[in-house]
XYZ file of C-alpha atoms in Angstrom:
440
model
C 44.376 -19.213 -89.311
C 46.774 -21.839 -90.645
C 47.453 -19.753 -93.747
C 47.931 -16.620 -91.634
C 50.512 -18.422 -89.498
C 52.247 -19.623 -92.647
C 52.578 -16.030 -93.883
C 53.887 -14.880 -90.493
C 56.403 -17.729 -90.420
C 57.601 -16.962 -93.951
C 58.079 -13.244 -93.266
C 59.862 -13.914 -89.989
C 62.234 -16.602 -91.268
C 63.004 -14.609 -94.402
C 63.702 -11.508 -92.284
C 66.049 -13.067 -89.705
C 67.986 -14.949 -92.387
C 68.572 -11.774 -94.372
C 72.227 -10.697 -94.474
C 71.248 -7.102 -93.774
C 69.482 -8.191 -90.562
C 72.523 -10.134 -89.356
C 75.006 -7.379 -90.199
C 72.928 -4.562 -88.666
C 72.230 -6.606 -85.532
C 75.923 -7.155 -84.915
C 77.249 -3.774 -86.033
C 74.665 -1.419 -84.496
C 75.871 -1.788 -80.862
C 79.482 -1.350 -81.985
C 78.604 1.797 -83.934
C 76.557 3.180 -81.039
C 79.466 2.592 -78.662
C 81.766 4.441 -81.038
C 79.409 7.434 -81.028
C 78.813 7.569 -77.264
C 81.532 5.829 -75.256
C 84.656 6.409 -77.328
C 84.263 10.217 -77.735
C 83.948 10.694 -73.966
C 86.941 8.476 -73.257
C 88.967 10.321 -75.883
C 87.856 13.693 -74.532
C 89.186 12.795 -71.081
C 92.623 11.997 -72.485
C 95.296 14.647 -72.142
C 97.423 14.486 -75.284
C 99.800 17.277 -74.329
C 101.305 19.160 -71.418
C 100.308 22.446 -69.846
C 99.285 25.331 -72.078
C 102.291 27.651 -72.246
C 100.954 31.189 -72.036
C 102.814 34.493 -71.910
C 101.035 37.461 -70.304
C 101.769 41.062 -71.285
C 100.208 42.988 -68.398
C 100.005 46.658 -69.363
C 97.959 47.451 -66.236
C 100.744 46.393 -63.875
C 98.125 44.988 -61.473
C 96.573 41.893 -63.010
C 99.407 39.416 -63.521
C 99.588 38.234 -59.895
C 95.840 37.543 -59.413
C 95.581 36.057 -62.905
C 98.564 33.761 -62.360
C 97.105 32.624 -59.043
C 93.706 31.984 -60.667
C 95.224 30.043 -63.577
C 97.234 27.868 -61.208
C 94.058 26.384 -59.756
C 92.713 23.081 -61.098
C 89.185 21.700 -60.814
C 86.711 23.537 -58.602
C 87.609 26.739 -56.778
C 87.631 26.020 -53.060
C 86.197 29.349 -51.945
C 83.288 29.099 -54.361
C 81.962 25.929 -52.790
C 81.903 22.403 -54.185
C 81.046 22.050 -57.838
C 79.818 18.658 -58.868
C 81.000 17.779 -62.399
C 78.474 16.486 -64.934
C 77.624 12.824 -64.485
C 79.947 10.737 -66.631
C 82.531 13.526 -66.944
C 85.455 14.514 -64.765
C 85.999 18.217 -64.243
C 89.676 17.641 -63.530
C 90.097 15.748 -66.777
C 88.535 18.501 -68.871
C 90.092 21.438 -67.035
C 92.860 23.192 -68.982
C 96.179 23.704 -67.198
C 98.528 26.609 -67.790
C 102.217 27.356 -67.494
C 102.218 31.165 -67.232
C 105.151 33.527 -67.708
C 105.237 37.277 -67.322
C 106.528 39.410 -70.198
C 108.677 42.332 -69.108
C 108.840 45.355 -71.436
C 112.641 45.528 -71.361
C 112.596 48.905 -73.051
C 110.619 47.630 -76.060
C 107.427 49.185 -77.359
C 104.146 47.203 -77.033
C 104.148 46.475 -80.779
C 107.724 45.206 -80.647
C 106.822 42.953 -77.709
C 103.850 41.566 -79.610
C 106.030 40.853 -82.643
C 108.541 39.001 -80.464
C 105.750 36.978 -78.861
C 104.292 36.112 -82.285
C 107.686 34.760 -83.284
C 107.851 32.594 -80.146
C 104.360 31.227 -80.846
C 105.303 30.331 -84.427
C 108.530 28.706 -83.171
C 106.434 26.525 -80.824
C 107.935 28.094 -77.713
C 104.437 29.193 -76.639
C 100.870 28.096 -77.321
C 99.785 31.720 -77.150
C 100.073 35.058 -75.399
C 97.583 37.305 -73.625
C 97.635 41.102 -73.801
C 95.969 42.997 -70.950
C 95.616 46.662 -72.007
C 95.315 49.401 -69.361
C 91.592 49.891 -70.029
C 90.704 46.253 -69.260
C 89.961 47.188 -65.620
C 87.410 49.759 -66.826
C 85.578 47.315 -69.091
C 87.933 47.063 -72.044
C 88.700 43.807 -73.865
C 91.806 41.657 -73.506
C 93.437 40.090 -76.592
C 94.430 36.434 -76.872
C 96.781 35.338 -79.685
C 97.116 31.590 -80.372
C 97.955 29.202 -83.173
C 94.864 27.087 -82.472
C 91.758 29.263 -82.654
C 89.520 26.169 -82.405
C 90.512 25.305 -78.829
C 87.323 26.661 -77.258
C 87.851 24.667 -74.040
C 91.083 26.451 -73.171
C 89.632 29.808 -74.177
C 86.576 29.266 -71.956
C 88.691 28.417 -68.911
C 91.028 31.352 -69.546
C 88.113 33.754 -69.983
C 86.517 32.589 -66.731
C 89.748 32.873 -64.753
C 90.584 36.265 -66.254
C 87.123 37.542 -65.329
C 87.705 36.430 -61.775
C 91.125 38.105 -61.587
C 89.749 41.384 -62.958
C 86.810 41.277 -60.528
C 89.198 40.660 -57.618
C 91.324 43.641 -58.596
C 88.295 45.906 -58.991
C 87.036 44.850 -55.559
C 90.482 45.388 -54.014
C 90.660 48.880 -55.519
C 87.250 49.608 -53.970
C 88.424 48.389 -50.574
C 86.361 45.157 -50.632
C 87.700 41.701 -49.791
C 87.097 39.651 -52.946
C 87.557 36.298 -51.196
C 84.906 37.256 -48.643
C 82.497 38.315 -51.395
C 82.902 34.982 -53.187
C 82.385 33.109 -49.945
C 79.137 34.950 -49.261
C 77.872 34.592 -52.837
C 78.998 31.048 -53.524
C 76.729 28.839 -55.551
C 74.060 26.695 -53.885
C 73.827 23.082 -55.010
C 70.264 21.990 -55.827
C 69.669 18.266 -55.431
C 66.646 17.007 -57.321
C 64.504 14.058 -56.248
C 61.405 12.509 -57.813
C 58.441 12.202 -55.444
C 56.828 8.771 -55.827
C 53.673 7.191 -54.466
C 54.062 5.412 -51.157
C 56.231 8.134 -49.643
C 59.411 7.149 -51.470
C 61.766 9.376 -53.372
C 64.387 8.906 -56.074
C 67.335 11.251 -56.512
C 67.781 12.096 -60.169
C 69.794 14.357 -62.418
C 67.765 17.084 -64.101
C 69.686 16.550 -67.344
C 68.972 12.815 -67.217
C 65.266 13.455 -66.694
C 65.237 15.536 -69.864
C 67.572 13.531 -72.100
C 66.296 10.029 -71.332
C 62.700 10.549 -72.614
C 64.073 12.291 -75.699
C 66.428 9.381 -76.461
C 63.669 6.809 -75.931
C 61.330 8.700 -78.258
C 64.017 9.061 -80.910
C 64.822 5.343 -80.732
C 61.171 4.398 -81.247
C 60.804 6.772 -84.201
C 63.943 5.444 -85.899
C 62.853 1.840 -85.342
C 59.358 2.465 -86.703
C 60.654 4.201 -89.813
C 63.329 1.553 -90.403
C 60.947 -1.410 -90.320
C 58.173 0.518 -92.034
C 60.597 0.998 -94.910
C 61.157 -2.772 -94.918
C 57.417 -3.326 -95.342
C 57.324 -0.785 -98.169
C 60.227 -2.443 -100.001
C 58.688 -5.916 -99.610
C 55.302 -4.793 -100.967
C 56.820 -2.981 -103.953
C 59.011 -6.009 -104.741
C 56.059 -8.415 -104.612
C 54.073 -6.148 -106.889
C 56.936 -5.736 -109.377
C 57.628 -9.485 -109.561
C 53.876 -10.331 -109.586
C 54.323 -12.877 -106.812
C 51.228 -11.419 -105.183
C 49.040 -12.795 -107.982
C 49.969 -16.320 -106.891
C 49.415 -15.455 -103.229
C 45.952 -13.977 -103.887
C 44.897 -17.200 -105.577
C 45.083 -19.020 -102.228
C 44.771 -16.280 -99.632
C 42.592 -13.218 -99.048
C 44.136 -9.762 -98.835
C 43.392 -9.165 -95.145
C 45.229 -12.201 -93.675
C 48.039 -11.746 -96.230
C 48.647 -8.131 -95.212
C 48.184 -8.876 -91.512
C 50.602 -11.787 -91.679
C 53.182 -9.622 -93.403
C 52.896 -6.910 -90.740
C 53.057 -9.378 -87.836
C 56.023 -11.225 -89.345
C 58.033 -8.059 -89.888
C 57.194 -6.792 -86.374
C 58.473 -10.072 -84.893
C 61.721 -9.579 -86.801
C 61.974 -6.139 -85.250
C 61.330 -7.471 -81.742
C 63.994 -10.128 -82.238
C 66.550 -7.545 -83.270
C 65.641 -5.177 -80.428
C 65.871 -7.997 -77.877
C 69.390 -8.792 -79.095
C 70.303 -5.102 -79.024
C 68.907 -4.733 -75.503
C 71.151 -7.545 -74.231
C 74.159 -6.077 -76.028
C 73.509 -2.579 -74.688
C 73.047 -3.969 -71.181
C 76.451 -5.624 -71.428
C 77.874 -2.437 -72.936
C 76.467 -0.438 -70.029
C 77.938 -2.801 -67.437
C 81.371 -2.891 -69.050
C 81.104 0.797 -70.016
C 80.838 1.714 -66.341
C 84.198 0.054 -65.758
C 85.670 1.898 -68.737
C 84.486 5.250 -67.393
C 85.854 4.401 -63.956
C 89.246 3.579 -65.453
C 89.105 6.909 -67.263
C 88.532 8.687 -63.937
C 84.912 9.584 -64.678
C 81.696 8.977 -62.793
C 79.189 6.668 -64.455
C 75.603 5.766 -63.604
C 73.025 3.812 -65.542
C 69.928 5.901 -66.272
C 66.845 5.032 -64.265
C 63.819 3.935 -66.276
C 60.495 3.347 -64.498
C 59.513 -0.323 -64.499
C 56.082 0.493 -65.953
C 57.786 2.145 -68.940
C 59.801 -1.018 -69.613
C 56.615 -3.102 -69.451
C 54.552 -0.821 -71.696
C 57.286 0.067 -74.229
C 56.749 -3.107 -76.350
C 52.997 -2.423 -76.541
C 53.397 1.178 -77.652
C 56.131 0.222 -80.081
C 53.855 -2.448 -81.571
C 50.999 0.021 -81.995
C 53.282 2.597 -83.566
C 54.797 0.036 -85.879
C 51.425 -1.224 -87.139
C 50.075 2.300 -87.640
C 52.982 3.398 -89.804
C 53.714 0.030 -91.426
C 50.104 -0.052 -92.625
C 50.570 3.362 -94.248
C 53.792 2.168 -95.859
C 52.021 -0.940 -97.191
C 49.219 1.180 -98.687
C 51.729 3.424 -100.422
C 53.625 0.413 -101.746
C 50.443 -1.100 -103.200
C 49.423 2.007 -105.184
C 52.790 2.927 -106.751
C 54.718 1.352 -109.593
C 58.310 1.582 -108.286
C 60.237 2.036 -105.038
C 61.579 5.389 -106.243
C 58.034 6.635 -106.713
C 57.083 5.252 -103.294
C 59.924 7.151 -101.620
C 58.581 10.424 -102.977
C 55.017 9.754 -101.798
C 56.002 8.456 -98.369
C 57.862 11.663 -97.488
C 54.811 13.396 -95.891
C 54.067 10.251 -93.876
C 57.658 10.211 -92.587
C 57.159 13.660 -91.076
C 54.527 12.367 -88.633
C 56.843 10.260 -86.408
C 59.469 13.023 -86.600
C 56.813 15.501 -85.407
C 56.273 13.313 -82.341
C 59.858 14.060 -81.278
C 59.200 17.813 -81.358
C 55.971 17.345 -79.414
C 57.989 15.610 -76.691
C 59.691 18.860 -75.632
C 56.590 20.632 -74.218
C 55.476 17.309 -72.725
C 58.739 16.930 -70.801
C 58.225 20.383 -69.305
C 54.565 19.803 -68.341
C 53.517 16.152 -68.740
C 50.058 16.611 -67.147
C 48.823 19.550 -69.221
C 45.801 19.330 -71.530
C 48.142 19.555 -74.508
C 50.163 16.564 -73.255
C 46.981 14.562 -72.707
C 45.560 15.088 -76.188
C 48.771 14.473 -78.140
C 49.318 11.266 -76.153
C 45.894 10.058 -77.352
C 46.664 10.505 -81.067
C 47.783 7.069 -82.394
C 50.323 8.658 -84.762
C 52.088 10.294 -81.800
C 51.191 8.210 -78.731
C 53.998 5.595 -79.113
C 56.423 8.432 -78.345
C 54.398 10.996 -76.420
C 52.749 8.621 -73.947
C 56.039 6.898 -73.158
C 57.628 10.301 -72.601
C 54.831 11.128 -70.132
C 55.328 7.811 -68.333
C 59.074 8.371 -67.987
C 58.841 11.994 -66.841
C 55.763 11.823 -64.594
C 53.470 8.821 -64.831
C 49.903 9.781 -65.804
C 46.795 8.104 -64.336
C 46.321 4.465 -65.319
C 43.079 5.227 -67.181
C 44.895 7.600 -69.537
C 47.496 4.928 -70.363
C 44.753 2.349 -70.931
C 42.755 4.785 -73.084
C 45.801 5.544 -75.222
C 46.433 1.820 -75.781
C 42.744 1.218 -76.550
C 42.550 4.081 -79.070
C 45.763 2.896 -80.691
C 44.559 -0.720 -80.945
C 41.221 0.327 -82.463
C 43.038 2.557 -84.958
C 45.342 -0.282 -85.971
C 42.424 -2.673 -86.584
C 40.575 -0.079 -88.646
C 43.658 0.886 -90.636
C 44.574 -2.732 -91.427
C 41.011 -3.381 -92.616
C 41.038 -0.280 -94.854
C 44.565 -1.001 -96.054
C 43.672 -4.590 -96.998
C 40.886 -3.352 -99.295
C 43.311 -0.978 -100.987
C 45.986 -3.665 -101.011
C 43.854 -6.278 -102.788
C 43.152 -3.995 -105.762
C 46.278 -1.892 -105.874
C 48.646 -4.866 -105.957
C 46.989 -6.105 -109.162
C 47.275 -2.776 -110.992
C 50.354 -2.110 -113.117
C 51.623 0.675 -115.324
C 50.287 3.753 -113.488
C 49.985 5.207 -110.043
C 46.496 5.258 -108.574
C 44.816 8.591 -107.837
C 43.145 9.445 -104.536
C 39.585 9.100 -105.957
C 40.501 5.642 -107.252
C 41.880 4.606 -103.879
C 38.692 5.755 -102.134
C 36.687 3.765 -104.665
C 38.686 0.621 -103.826
C 37.832 1.040 -100.142
C 34.102 1.141 -100.894
C 34.220 -1.901 -103.172
C 32.571 -5.013 -101.648
């Protein structure tokens, strides 16, 4: 036990003192904030004025309703309240237009278009819209702009133009368009999670889908990152022959187990620091969103998921780190190990894809069985817990199966490790590896 603790202490101290550990621990929250917070804040910024748009109405009937529709900002009052996505402000993202009507003035349509093209190129307009006579019968309108990549403005313009055309068609048929919209306005659907004890929690449907996916992705990335650390350490020890000295005073099983435990503690230390940083980022990020005029709410994570997440992460880490250690002990270089480990790397990635059907139906037979497989359960069972908590016996069974798998894999891996680390010059074949497992 004393030697095992010495190995754990060495791996842990060496890991936390590594420059890469320090740099990644400090930079990761900053990089994550750049990818999530900054883009939203930048997207809410208006860097220019209203979109100057000229309208060539060849129908003679659409300019007035279109101008009125484009003058609206945010939600349309007669369509009922529209709640913007959480964290975003509809008013911030809504395009605004300064519309002018183009009079023929005795010019042909082609001559008018040429004049409007000149004004666009001279920066007098952002674009112009041509409404041909057949647009009321289902024809297409034409939009000419300098910036074809501005899909936000195009989407708003297309929606408002559709409304104006529909209003004119209804008016021509003798129907009050405003009354039709009032009678057919959208119904808001508020979603709430039903909990035991008669309580309920109001939640966003998008949040209920995205949160489990993000948690699963985080676990997969963390497992692969620290599994790669184990692989690199094993290959380095084999290349430098340090392991020969270690085997002279320590058996393979406690040496491998100590290495895995030490590296996992390094991972927990880094994740604990990240958790505190992200908590602070979330608290201060809410103020940043509020200053930007956007709504912000921290996602709700069930308490049982927070309690069980370290256990499932530990099981997942040991399962995959053991595979990485086996690969490192049977190869001759890290380049060769990277090629062999590729199929193993697909397994945690597959768990992410399995999460999608689980989110839709967390209590199906499919969800049950994939949450019992130790290669997938660190992601799939946590996804089930976050979406709709399964019975306690299923959670306990998943942990028990995972723990038994880890013990068996470490025992098998140590027998491969003790022989493979002492072989140099060639990569071991599968029959040779199986022979090492059976050796006393």
